[in-house]
């Protein structure tokens, strides 16, 4: 396969990330109607247990392999990089089996801690995903290290499509078959059932388990797709695996540990917010029953006082954060593309070119993330109504959260590729230390600010504050290591001004259209107009230097 330039690789990864997000959302719509509230609760609870385990043991494999392969390709040649890739497949297959068996062993403990016996069957169903993802991650990392992004993008699309088709089909088939068995023989899965309520109690866990079987099969299909590409390439290049490189595979595993820990720490940030809402704020509100003025309307809408903390948490996490996470999803895709580039340049000793590409990435992310973040800030009601048209009360409650999360999304988006750059430069522990420190800072800020006038808004303000300092600290450290200068004003001022102008034009167009057109259409036309003017202004100002363009869009790091 031909190598991709950074631009082509990043475009493929962003496109696949968007399609995966859309596919995941579409998957949950029919699934929720099949499983109902309790079934979806069990489905999401299974992921709540599985995801931290996956983050701790598997999430760091792909970037670690990508970084090692990119460095070896520059320092020792393509053959050495290929030898490591092929030896790594066998090694990490064994590793995947070990992780799979460990998860199987711990399932009864997880179920006991969660206090839900029905989780046991669901977690056993999901366990093979750890093996398939371990193998798939290593293959993807190998291709990414050679600047080939197509296998990663297409395998993600294959997985989300398979999950949608198989998950819905298996869940729906299970429900239909179980109802037929109940009405014909008064039993479910060979167990006697006397009434419809008891039948539903039996059917919902079975249907949830079958939906998760679809998820597991999708993971297998993605892994099989990557294995086919791997063996086809091996046969074409006539490469014989060198199993003496097992010690290098151990180095990759050791390198992946801090990356896995970083993923785990990031997953704990929402947990702190949940604790702030449902524990700290709930107790404070129970004592004084006072809310910030922006939420005063809730008491007039007939919501019980004791329900307000949980209601606000649902609006913040379910509405505001759902939109907020769109920017990190895009920039994490850029991180996949940047990591092998940084590894290659830094391994070759070209620190100046490494600094140039990091400058280019910061500016690229700023140009993508800043107008989206400003859109959340200036037009929160319109954006929320577009995505959640039937949740009018929830939208009003989510607006104050989204106004703060808009600017925060920029700094979260900027931090992700900077962490990838540090990992590519052989410093994977640095992001872990930074994230760990600010995890403690966020907890402290949540406690202090929740007890003040901000109340429930403390969680979003602490997110904004923490990620501003994470971005400043990470970027300053990066350029200190590289021995190059760095100017926030130079990199972010023009994106800020152009984004501000584009957002104001979008808002003006929307205000002219909203009287004649409904929200979805009026907002879409306004955003398209604003985006066109924004892109045009970028080209007219000649913001991207020729040096950025040559490296980011043309150079394939041969």
Coordinates of C-alpha atoms in Angstrom, one line a residue:
X1 CA 0.0 0.0 0.0
X2 CA 1.1 3.6 -0.7
X3 CA 1.9 5.9 2.1
X4 CA -0.4 8.8 2.9
X5 CA 0.6 12.4 3.4
X6 CA -0.4 13.8 6.7
X7 CA -3.4 15.7 5.1
X8 CA -4.7 12.6 3.4
X9 CA -4.2 10.4 6.4
X10 CA -5.8 13.0 8.7
X11 CA -8.7 13.4 6.3
X12 CA -9.4 9.6 6.2
X13 CA -9.2 9.4 10.0
X14 CA -11.5 12.4 10.6
X15 CA -14.0 11.1 8.0
X16 CA -14.1 7.6 9.5
X17 CA -14.4 9.1 13.0
X18 CA -17.4 11.2 11.9
X19 CA -19.0 8.1 10.3
X20 CA -18.3 6.0 13.4
X21 CA -19.9 8.6 15.6
X22 CA -23.0 8.8 13.4
X23 CA -23.1 5.0 13.1
X24 CA -22.9 4.7 16.9
X25 CA -25.7 7.2 17.4
X26 CA -27.9 5.5 14.8
X27 CA -27.2 2.1 16.4
X28 CA -28.6 3.2 19.8
X29 CA -31.8 4.6 18.4
X30 CA -33.4 1.3 17.2
X31 CA -31.6 -0.6 20.0
X32 CA -33.2 1.5 22.7
X33 CA -36.7 0.8 21.3
X34 CA -35.9 -2.9 21.3
X35 CA -34.3 -3.1 24.7
X36 CA -36.3 -0.4 26.5
X37 CA -34.9 1.6 29.4
X38 CA -33.8 -1.3 31.6
X39 CA -32.2 -3.1 28.7
X40 CA -30.2 0.0 27.6
X41 CA -29.2 0.5 31.3
X42 CA -27.8 -3.1 31.3
X43 CA -26.1 -2.5 27.9
X44 CA -24.4 0.7 29.0
X45 CA -23.5 -0.8 32.4
X46 CA -21.7 -3.6 30.6
X47 CA -19.6 -0.9 28.7
X48 CA -19.0 1.0 32.0
X49 CA -17.2 -2.1 33.3
X50 CA -15.6 -3.1 30.0
X51 CA -14.2 0.3 28.9
X52 CA -11.9 1.0 31.9
X53 CA -10.4 -2.5 31.5
X54 CA -10.0 -1.9 27.8
X55 CA -8.4 1.5 28.4
X56 CA -5.9 0.0 30.9
X57 CA -4.7 -3.0 28.9
X58 CA -5.4 -2.4 25.2
X59 CA -5.9 1.3 24.3
X60 CA -2.1 2.1 24.3
X61 CA -1.0 -0.7 22.0
X62 CA -1.7 1.0 18.6
X63 CA 0.1 4.3 19.3
X64 CA 3.0 2.4 20.9
X65 CA 3.4 0.1 17.9
X66 CA 3.0 3.1 15.5
X67 CA 5.7 5.1 17.3
X68 CA 8.2 2.2 17.4
X69 CA 7.7 1.2 13.7
X70 CA 8.1 4.9 12.6
X71 CA 11.3 5.3 14.5
X72 CA 12.7 1.9 13.3
X73 CA 11.9 2.7 9.7
X74 CA 14.0 5.9 9.9
X75 CA 16.9 4.6 12.1
X76 CA 17.3 1.0 10.8
X77 CA 15.3 0.8 7.5
X78 CA 12.0 -0.6 6.4
X79 CA 13.0 -4.3 6.9
X80 CA 13.7 -3.8 10.6
X81 CA 10.3 -2.0 11.0
X82 CA 8.6 -4.9 9.2
X83 CA 10.3 -7.5 11.2
X84 CA 9.1 -5.8 14.4
X85 CA 5.5 -5.6 13.1
X86 CA 5.4 -9.3 12.2
X87 CA 7.0 -10.5 15.4
X88 CA 4.6 -8.2 17.3
X89 CA 1.5 -9.9 15.8
X90 CA 2.3 -13.2 17.4
X91 CA 3.5 -11.7 20.7
X92 CA 0.4 -9.5 21.1
X93 CA -1.9 -12.4 20.2
X94 CA -0.6 -14.2 23.2
X95 CA -0.9 -11.0 25.2
X96 CA -4.5 -10.6 24.1
X97 CA -5.3 -14.2 25.2
X98 CA -3.8 -13.4 28.6
X99 CA -5.9 -10.1 29.0
X100 CA -9.0 -12.0 27.8
X101 CA -8.5 -14.8 30.5
X102 CA -7.8 -12.2 33.2
X103 CA -11.1 -10.4 32.3
X104 CA -12.9 -13.7 32.4
X105 CA -11.5 -14.4 35.8
X106 CA -12.5 -11.0 37.2
X107 CA -16.1 -11.0 35.8
X108 CA -17.7 -12.4 39.0
X109 CA -15.9 -9.7 41.0
X110 CA -17.0 -6.9 38.7
X111 CA -20.6 -8.1 38.8
X112 CA -20.5 -8.3 42.6
X113 CA -19.1 -4.8 43.0
X114 CA -21.7 -3.4 40.5
X115 CA -24.4 -5.3 42.4
X116 CA -26.0 -6.6 39.2
X117 CA -26.0 -10.4 38.5
X118 CA -27.3 -9.9 35.0
X119 CA -24.0 -8.3 34.1
X120 CA -22.2 -11.7 34.2
X121 CA -23.5 -13.0 31.0
X122 CA -23.1 -9.7 29.2
X123 CA -19.5 -9.4 30.3
X124 CA -18.7 -13.0 29.2
X125 CA -20.1 -12.1 25.8
X126 CA -17.9 -9.0 25.5
X127 CA -14.7 -10.6 26.8
X128 CA -13.4 -11.9 23.3
X129 CA -13.3 -8.2 22.1
X130 CA -10.2 -7.8 24.2
X131 CA -8.4 -10.5 22.2
X132 CA -9.6 -9.2 18.8
X133 CA -8.8 -5.6 19.7
X134 CA -5.3 -6.5 20.9
X135 CA -4.5 -8.1 17.6
X136 CA -6.3 -5.4 15.6
X137 CA -4.5 -2.6 17.5
X138 CA -1.1 -4.0 16.7
X139 CA -1.9 -4.4 13.0
X140 CA -3.3 -0.9 12.8
X141 CA -0.3 0.5 14.7
X142 CA 2.0 -1.2 12.2
X143 CA 0.3 0.3 9.2
X144 CA 0.0 3.8 10.9
X145 CA 3.8 3.7 11.7
X146 CA 4.3 3.3 7.9
X147 CA 2.0 6.3 7.3
X148 CA -0.7 4.1 5.9
X149 CA -4.0 5.1 7.4
X150 CA -6.5 3.4 5.1
X151 CA -6.6 0.0 7.0
X152 CA -7.4 1.8 10.3
X153 CA -10.2 3.9 8.7
X154 CA -11.8 1.1 6.8
X155 CA -11.6 -1.4 9.7
X156 CA -13.4 1.2 11.9
X157 CA -16.1 1.5 9.3
X158 CA -16.4 -2.2 8.9
X159 CA -16.8 -2.6 12.7
X160 CA -19.5 0.1 13.1
X161 CA -21.5 -1.2 10.1
X162 CA -21.2 -4.8 11.4
X163 CA -22.2 -3.7 14.9
X164 CA -25.3 -1.9 13.6
X165 CA -26.5 -4.8 11.4
X166 CA -25.6 -7.7 13.6
X167 CA -26.5 -6.0 17.0
X168 CA -29.9 -4.9 15.8
X169 CA -30.6 -8.2 14.0
X170 CA -29.6 -10.5 16.9
X171 CA -31.4 -8.4 19.6
X172 CA -34.6 -8.2 17.5
X173 CA -34.5 -11.9 16.6
X174 CA -34.1 -12.8 20.3
X175 CA -37.1 -10.7 21.3
X176 CA -39.3 -12.2 18.5
X177 CA -38.2 -15.7 19.3
X178 CA -38.7 -15.3 23.0
X179 CA -42.2 -13.8 22.7
X180 CA -43.2 -16.7 20.4
X181 CA -41.9 -19.2 22.9
X182 CA -43.7 -17.5 25.7
X183 CA -47.1 -17.2 24.0
X184 CA -46.8 -20.8 22.6
X185 CA -45.3 -22.7 25.6
X186 CA -45.4 -20.2 28.5
X187 CA -41.6 -20.4 28.9
X188 CA -38.5 -18.4 28.0
X189 CA -35.3 -20.1 27.1
X190 CA -36.7 -23.4 28.5
X191 CA -37.7 -21.7 31.8
X192 CA -41.3 -21.7 32.8
X193 CA -42.9 -18.2 33.0
X194 CA -46.4 -17.4 34.3
X195 CA -47.1 -13.8 33.2
X196 CA -45.9 -11.1 30.8
X197 CA -44.0 -9.1 33.4
X198 CA -41.9 -12.1 34.4
X199 CA -41.4 -12.8 30.7
X200 CA -40.1 -9.3 30.1
X201 CA -37.7 -9.7 33.0
X202 CA -36.3 -12.8 31.2
X203 CA -36.4 -11.4 27.7
X204 CA -34.6 -8.1 28.3
X205 CA -31.3 -9.6 29.6
X206 CA -31.3 -12.1 26.7
X207 CA -31.9 -9.4 24.1
X208 CA -29.1 -7.3 25.7
X209 CA -26.8 -10.2 25.6
X210 CA -27.6 -10.8 21.9
X211 CA -27.0 -7.1 21.1
X212 CA -23.6 -7.4 22.7
X213 CA -22.9 -10.6 20.7
X214 CA -23.3 -8.3 17.7
X215 CA -20.7 -6.0 19.1
X216 CA -18.3 -8.9 19.7
X217 CA -18.9 -10.2 16.1
X218 CA -18.2 -6.7 14.8
X219 CA -14.9 -6.6 16.7
X220 CA -14.0 -10.0 15.2
X221 CA -14.9 -8.9 11.6
X222 CA -12.7 -5.8 12.0
X223 CA -9.8 -7.9 13.3
X224 CA -10.3 -10.5 10.5
X225 CA -10.3 -7.6 7.9
X226 CA -7.0 -6.4 9.3
X227 CA -5.5 -9.9 9.4
X228 CA -6.4 -10.4 5.7
X229 CA -4.5 -7.2 4.8
X230 CA -1.6 -8.2 7.1
X231 CA -1.1 -11.7 5.5
X232 CA -1.6 -10.2 2.0
X233 CA 1.2 -7.7 2.6
X234 CA 3.4 -10.4 4.2
X235 CA 2.9 -12.7 1.2
X236 CA 3.5 -9.9 -1.3
X237 CA 6.8 -8.7 0.4
X238 CA 7.9 -12.3 1.1
X239 CA 8.8 -11.5 4.6
X240 CA 9.5 -14.2 7.2
X241 CA 8.7 -13.3 10.8
X242 CA 11.7 -12.9 13.0
X243 CA 10.6 -14.2 16.4
X244 CA 13.9 -13.2 18.0
X245 CA 12.4 -9.7 18.2
X246 CA 10.2 -10.8 21.1
X247 CA 12.3 -8.6 23.4
X248 CA 11.4 -5.6 21.3
X249 CA 7.7 -6.5 21.6
X250 CA 8.2 -6.4 25.4
X251 CA 9.6 -2.9 24.9
X252 CA 6.4 -1.9 23.0
X253 CA 4.3 -3.3 25.8
X254 CA 6.3 -1.4 28.4
X255 CA 6.0 1.8 26.3
X256 CA 2.2 1.3 26.0
X257 CA 1.6 1.2 29.8
X258 CA 1.7 5.0 30.4
X259 CA -0.4 5.6 27.3
X260 CA -3.0 3.1 28.6
X261 CA -2.9 4.9 32.0
X262 CA -3.5 8.2 30.3
X263 CA -6.6 6.8 28.6
X264 CA -7.8 5.5 32.0
X265 CA -7.2 8.8 33.7
X266 CA -9.1 10.7 31.0
X267 CA -12.1 8.3 31.5
X268 CA -12.1 9.3 35.2
X269 CA -12.8 13.0 34.5
X270 CA -16.5 12.4 33.9
X271 CA -16.6 10.2 37.0
X272 CA -15.5 13.3 39.1
X273 CA -18.3 15.4 37.5
X274 CA -20.8 12.7 38.3
X275 CA -19.6 12.7 41.9
X276 CA -19.8 16.5 42.0
X277 CA -23.4 16.5 40.8
X278 CA -24.9 13.6 42.6
X279 CA -23.0 13.8 45.9
X280 CA -21.5 17.2 46.6
X281 CA -24.1 19.5 44.9
X282 CA -27.0 17.2 45.9
X283 CA -26.1 17.5 49.6
X284 CA -25.6 21.3 49.4
X285 CA -28.9 21.7 47.5
X286 CA -30.7 19.6 50.1
X287 CA -29.6 22.0 52.8
X288 CA -30.2 25.4 51.2
X289 CA -32.2 24.7 48.1
X290 CA -30.6 27.6 46.2
X291 CA -29.7 27.6 42.5
X292 CA -27.8 30.0 40.3
X293 CA -30.1 32.4 38.5
X294 CA -29.7 30.6 35.2
X295 CA -31.5 27.6 36.6
X296 CA -34.1 29.4 38.7
X297 CA -36.8 28.5 36.1
X298 CA -36.6 24.8 37.1
X299 CA -38.6 25.4 40.3
X300 CA -41.4 26.9 38.2
X301 CA -41.5 23.9 35.8
X302 CA -42.9 21.5 38.4
X303 CA -39.7 19.5 38.9
X304 CA -39.5 18.1 42.4
X305 CA -36.6 19.7 44.4
X306 CA -35.0 16.4 45.2
X307 CA -34.9 15.5 41.4
X308 CA -33.1 18.7 40.4
X309 CA -29.4 17.6 40.9
X310 CA -30.0 14.4 38.9
X311 CA -31.9 16.3 36.2
X312 CA -29.1 18.9 35.8
X313 CA -26.5 16.1 35.7
X314 CA -28.5 14.4 32.9
X315 CA -28.7 17.7 31.0
X316 CA -25.0 18.3 31.4
X317 CA -23.7 14.8 30.6
X318 CA -26.5 13.7 28.2
X319 CA -26.9 16.9 26.1
X320 CA -24.0 19.5 26.6
X321 CA -21.1 17.0 26.9
X322 CA -22.5 14.9 24.0
X323 CA -22.0 17.9 21.7
X324 CA -18.8 19.0 23.4
X325 CA -17.2 15.6 22.7
X326 CA -17.5 16.1 18.9
X327 CA -14.3 18.2 18.9
X328 CA -12.1 15.7 20.9
X329 CA -13.3 13.0 18.5
X330 CA -12.0 14.9 15.5
X331 CA -8.7 15.9 17.1
X332 CA -8.0 12.3 18.4
X333 CA -8.2 11.3 14.8
X334 CA -5.5 13.9 14.0
X335 CA -3.4 12.4 16.8
X336 CA -3.3 9.0 15.0
X337 CA -2.0 10.7 11.9
X338 CA 0.5 13.0 13.7
X339 CA 2.2 10.3 15.9
X340 CA 4.2 8.4 13.2
X341 CA 5.2 11.7 11.5
X342 CA 6.6 13.1 14.8
X343 CA 8.3 9.8 15.6
X344 CA 10.1 9.8 12.2
X345 CA 11.3 13.4 12.3
X346 CA 12.4 13.3 15.9
X347 CA 14.2 9.9 15.5
X348 CA 16.1 11.4 12.5
X349 CA 17.3 14.2 14.7
X350 CA 15.5 16.9 12.8
X351 CA 14.1 18.9 15.7
X352 CA 13.3 22.0 13.6
X353 CA 11.1 20.1 11.3
X354 CA 9.5 18.4 14.3
X355 CA 8.7 21.9 15.7
X356 CA 7.4 23.0 12.4
X357 CA 4.9 20.1 12.1
X358 CA 3.8 20.7 15.7
X359 CA 3.2 24.4 15.0
X360 CA 1.2 23.4 11.9
X361 CA -0.9 20.9 13.8
X362 CA -1.7 23.4 16.6
X363 CA -2.8 25.9 13.9
X364 CA -4.7 23.3 12.0
X365 CA -6.6 22.1 15.1
X366 CA -7.2 25.8 16.1
X367 CA -8.8 26.5 12.7
X368 CA -11.0 23.4 13.0
X369 CA -11.9 23.5 16.7
X370 CA -12.2 27.3 17.3
X371 CA -15.3 28.0 15.1
X372 CA -17.0 24.9 16.5
X373 CA -16.3 26.0 20.1
X374 CA -17.5 29.5 19.3
X375 CA -20.6 28.2 17.8
X376 CA -21.4 26.4 21.1
X377 CA -20.7 29.6 22.9
X378 CA -22.7 32.1 20.8
X379 CA -25.5 29.8 19.6
X380 CA -26.0 27.1 22.3
X381 CA -29.8 27.1 22.2
X382 CA -29.8 26.7 18.4
X383 CA -27.2 23.9 18.4
X384 CA -29.0 22.0 21.2
X385 CA -32.4 22.4 19.5
X386 CA -30.9 21.0 16.3
X387 CA -29.6 17.8 18.0
X388 CA -32.4 17.4 20.6
X389 CA -35.5 19.0 19.1
X390 CA -38.0 17.3 21.5
X391 CA -36.2 18.2 24.8
X392 CA -37.2 21.8 25.3
X393 CA -36.9 21.9 29.1
X394 CA -33.6 20.0 29.1
X395 CA -32.2 22.4 26.4
X396 CA -32.9 25.4 28.6
X397 CA -31.0 23.7 31.5
X398 CA -28.1 22.6 29.2
X399 CA -27.5 26.0 27.7
X400 CA -25.3 27.4 30.6
X401 CA -23.2 24.2 30.5
X402 CA -22.6 24.3 26.7
X403 CA -21.6 28.0 26.8
X404 CA -18.7 27.1 29.0
X405 CA -17.9 23.9 27.3
X406 CA -17.6 25.7 23.9
X407 CA -14.3 27.4 24.8
X408 CA -13.2 24.3 26.7
X409 CA -13.5 22.1 23.6
X410 CA -10.8 24.1 21.9
X411 CA -8.2 23.4 24.6
X412 CA -9.3 19.8 24.9
X413 CA -8.9 19.5 21.1
X414 CA -5.5 21.1 21.2
X415 CA -4.2 18.9 24.0
X416 CA -4.8 15.6 22.2
X417 CA -2.3 16.0 19.3
X418 CA 0.2 17.5 21.7
X419 CA 0.1 14.4 23.9
X420 CA 0.5 12.3 20.7
X421 CA 3.6 14.4 19.8
X422 CA 5.1 13.7 23.3
X423 CA 4.4 10.0 22.8
X424 CA 6.0 10.1 19.4
X425 CA 9.1 11.8 20.8
X426 CA 9.5 8.9 23.3
X427 CA 8.0 10.6 26.3
X428 CA 4.8 8.7 27.0
X429 CA 5.0 9.2 30.7
X430 CA 4.7 13.0 30.5
X431 CA 1.0 13.1 29.4
X432 CA 0.2 10.6 32.2
X433 CA 1.8 12.8 34.8
X434 CA 0.1 16.0 33.5
X435 CA -3.3 14.4 33.3
X436 CA -2.9 12.8 36.8
X437 CA -2.0 16.1 38.4
X438 CA -4.9 18.0 36.8
X439 CA -7.3 15.1 37.7
X440 CA -6.5 16.0 41.3
X441 CA -6.8 19.7 40.5
X442 CA -10.2 19.2 38.8
X443 CA -11.5 17.3 41.9
X444 CA -10.3 20.1 44.2
X445 CA -11.9 22.8 41.9
X446 CA -15.2 20.9 41.7
X447 CA -15.4 20.6 45.5
X448 CA -14.5 24.3 46.1
X449 CA -16.5 25.8 43.2
X450 CA -19.6 23.6 43.9
X451 CA -19.7 25.1 47.4
X452 CA -19.7 28.6 45.9
X453 CA -22.1 30.6 43.7
X454 CA -21.4 28.5 40.6
X455 CA -23.0 25.4 42.2
X456 CA -23.7 22.8 39.4
X457 CA -21.7 24.8 36.9
X458 CA -18.5 24.0 38.8
X459 CA -17.9 20.9 36.7
X460 CA -17.7 22.7 33.4
X461 CA -15.7 25.6 34.7
X462 CA -13.2 23.2 36.2
X463 CA -12.9 21.4 32.9
X464 CA -12.2 24.7 31.1
X465 CA -9.6 25.8 33.7
X466 CA -7.8 22.5 33.7
X467 CA -7.5 22.1 30.0
X468 CA -6.3 25.7 29.5
X469 CA -3.4 25.0 31.8
X470 CA -2.9 21.5 30.4
X471 CA -2.5 23.0 26.9
X472 CA -0.2 25.8 28.1
X473 CA 2.0 23.5 30.1
X474 CA 2.2 20.7 27.5
X475 CA 3.0 23.1 24.6
X476 CA 5.6 25.0 26.6
X477 CA 7.3 21.8 27.6
X478 CA 7.3 20.4 24.1
X479 CA 9.0 23.4 22.6
X480 CA 11.4 23.6 25.5
X481 CA 12.5 20.1 24.7
X482 CA 12.8 20.9 21.0
X483 CA 14.7 24.1 21.7
X484 CA 12.4 26.2 19.6
X485 CA 10.4 29.3 20.2
X486 CA 6.6 29.2 20.7
X487 CA 4.0 32.0 20.6
X488 CA 0.4 31.5 21.6
X489 CA -0.5 34.9 20.1
X490 CA 1.1 34.1 16.7
X491 CA -0.6 30.7 16.5
X492 CA -4.1 31.4 17.9
X493 CA -4.9 35.1 17.2
X494 CA -5.8 34.8 13.6
X495 CA -7.9 31.6 14.0
X496 CA -9.7 33.4 16.9
X497 CA -10.5 36.6 14.8
X498 CA -11.6 34.6 11.7
X499 CA -13.7 32.3 13.8
X500 CA -15.3 35.2 15.6
X501 CA -16.2 36.9 12.3
X502 CA -17.6 33.6 10.9
X503 CA -19.7 32.9 13.9
X504 CA -21.2 36.4 13.9
X505 CA -22.0 36.1 10.2
X506 CA -23.6 32.7 10.9
X507 CA -25.7 34.2 13.7
X508 CA -26.8 37.1 11.5
X509 CA -27.9 34.8 8.7
X510 CA -29.7 32.5 11.1
X511 CA -31.6 35.5 12.6
X512 CA -32.8 36.4 9.1
X513 CA -33.9 32.9 8.3
X514 CA -35.4 31.7 11.5
X515 CA -38.7 33.6 11.0
X516 CA -39.4 31.8 7.7
X517 CA -37.6 28.4 8.1
X518 CA -37.6 25.9 11.0
X519 CA -34.5 25.5 13.1
X520 CA -32.8 22.5 11.5
X521 CA -32.9 23.9 8.0
X522 CA -32.2 27.5 9.0
X523 CA -29.2 26.4 11.1
X524 CA -27.8 24.2 8.4
X525 CA -28.0 27.0 5.8
X526 CA -26.4 29.5 8.2
X527 CA -23.6 27.1 9.1
X528 CA -22.8 26.3 5.5
X529 CA -22.7 30.0 4.7
X530 CA -20.5 30.7 7.7
X531 CA -18.2 27.8 6.9
X532 CA -17.8 28.9 3.3
X533 CA -16.9 32.5 4.4
X534 CA -14.5 31.1 7.0
X535 CA -12.6 28.8 4.6
X536 CA -12.5 31.6 2.0
X537 CA -11.0 34.0 4.6
X538 CA -8.3 31.5 5.5
X539 CA -7.2 31.2 1.9
X540 CA -7.4 35.0 1.4
X541 CA -5.2 35.7 4.4
X542 CA -2.7 33.2 3.3
X543 CA -2.5 31.9 6.9
X544 CA -0.8 28.5 6.2
X545 CA 2.8 29.0 5.4
X546 CA 4.4 27.0 2.5
X547 CA 6.6 25.2 4.9
X548 CA 3.5 23.8 6.8
X549 CA 1.8 22.8 3.5
X550 CA 4.9 21.0 2.3
X551 CA 5.2 18.9 5.4
X552 CA 1.5 18.4 6.3
X553 CA 0.1 17.9 2.9
X554 CA 2.9 16.6 0.6
X555 CA 5.7 15.0 2.6
X556 CA 5.2 11.2 3.0
X557 CA 8.4 10.9 5.1
X558 CA 10.0 8.5 2.8

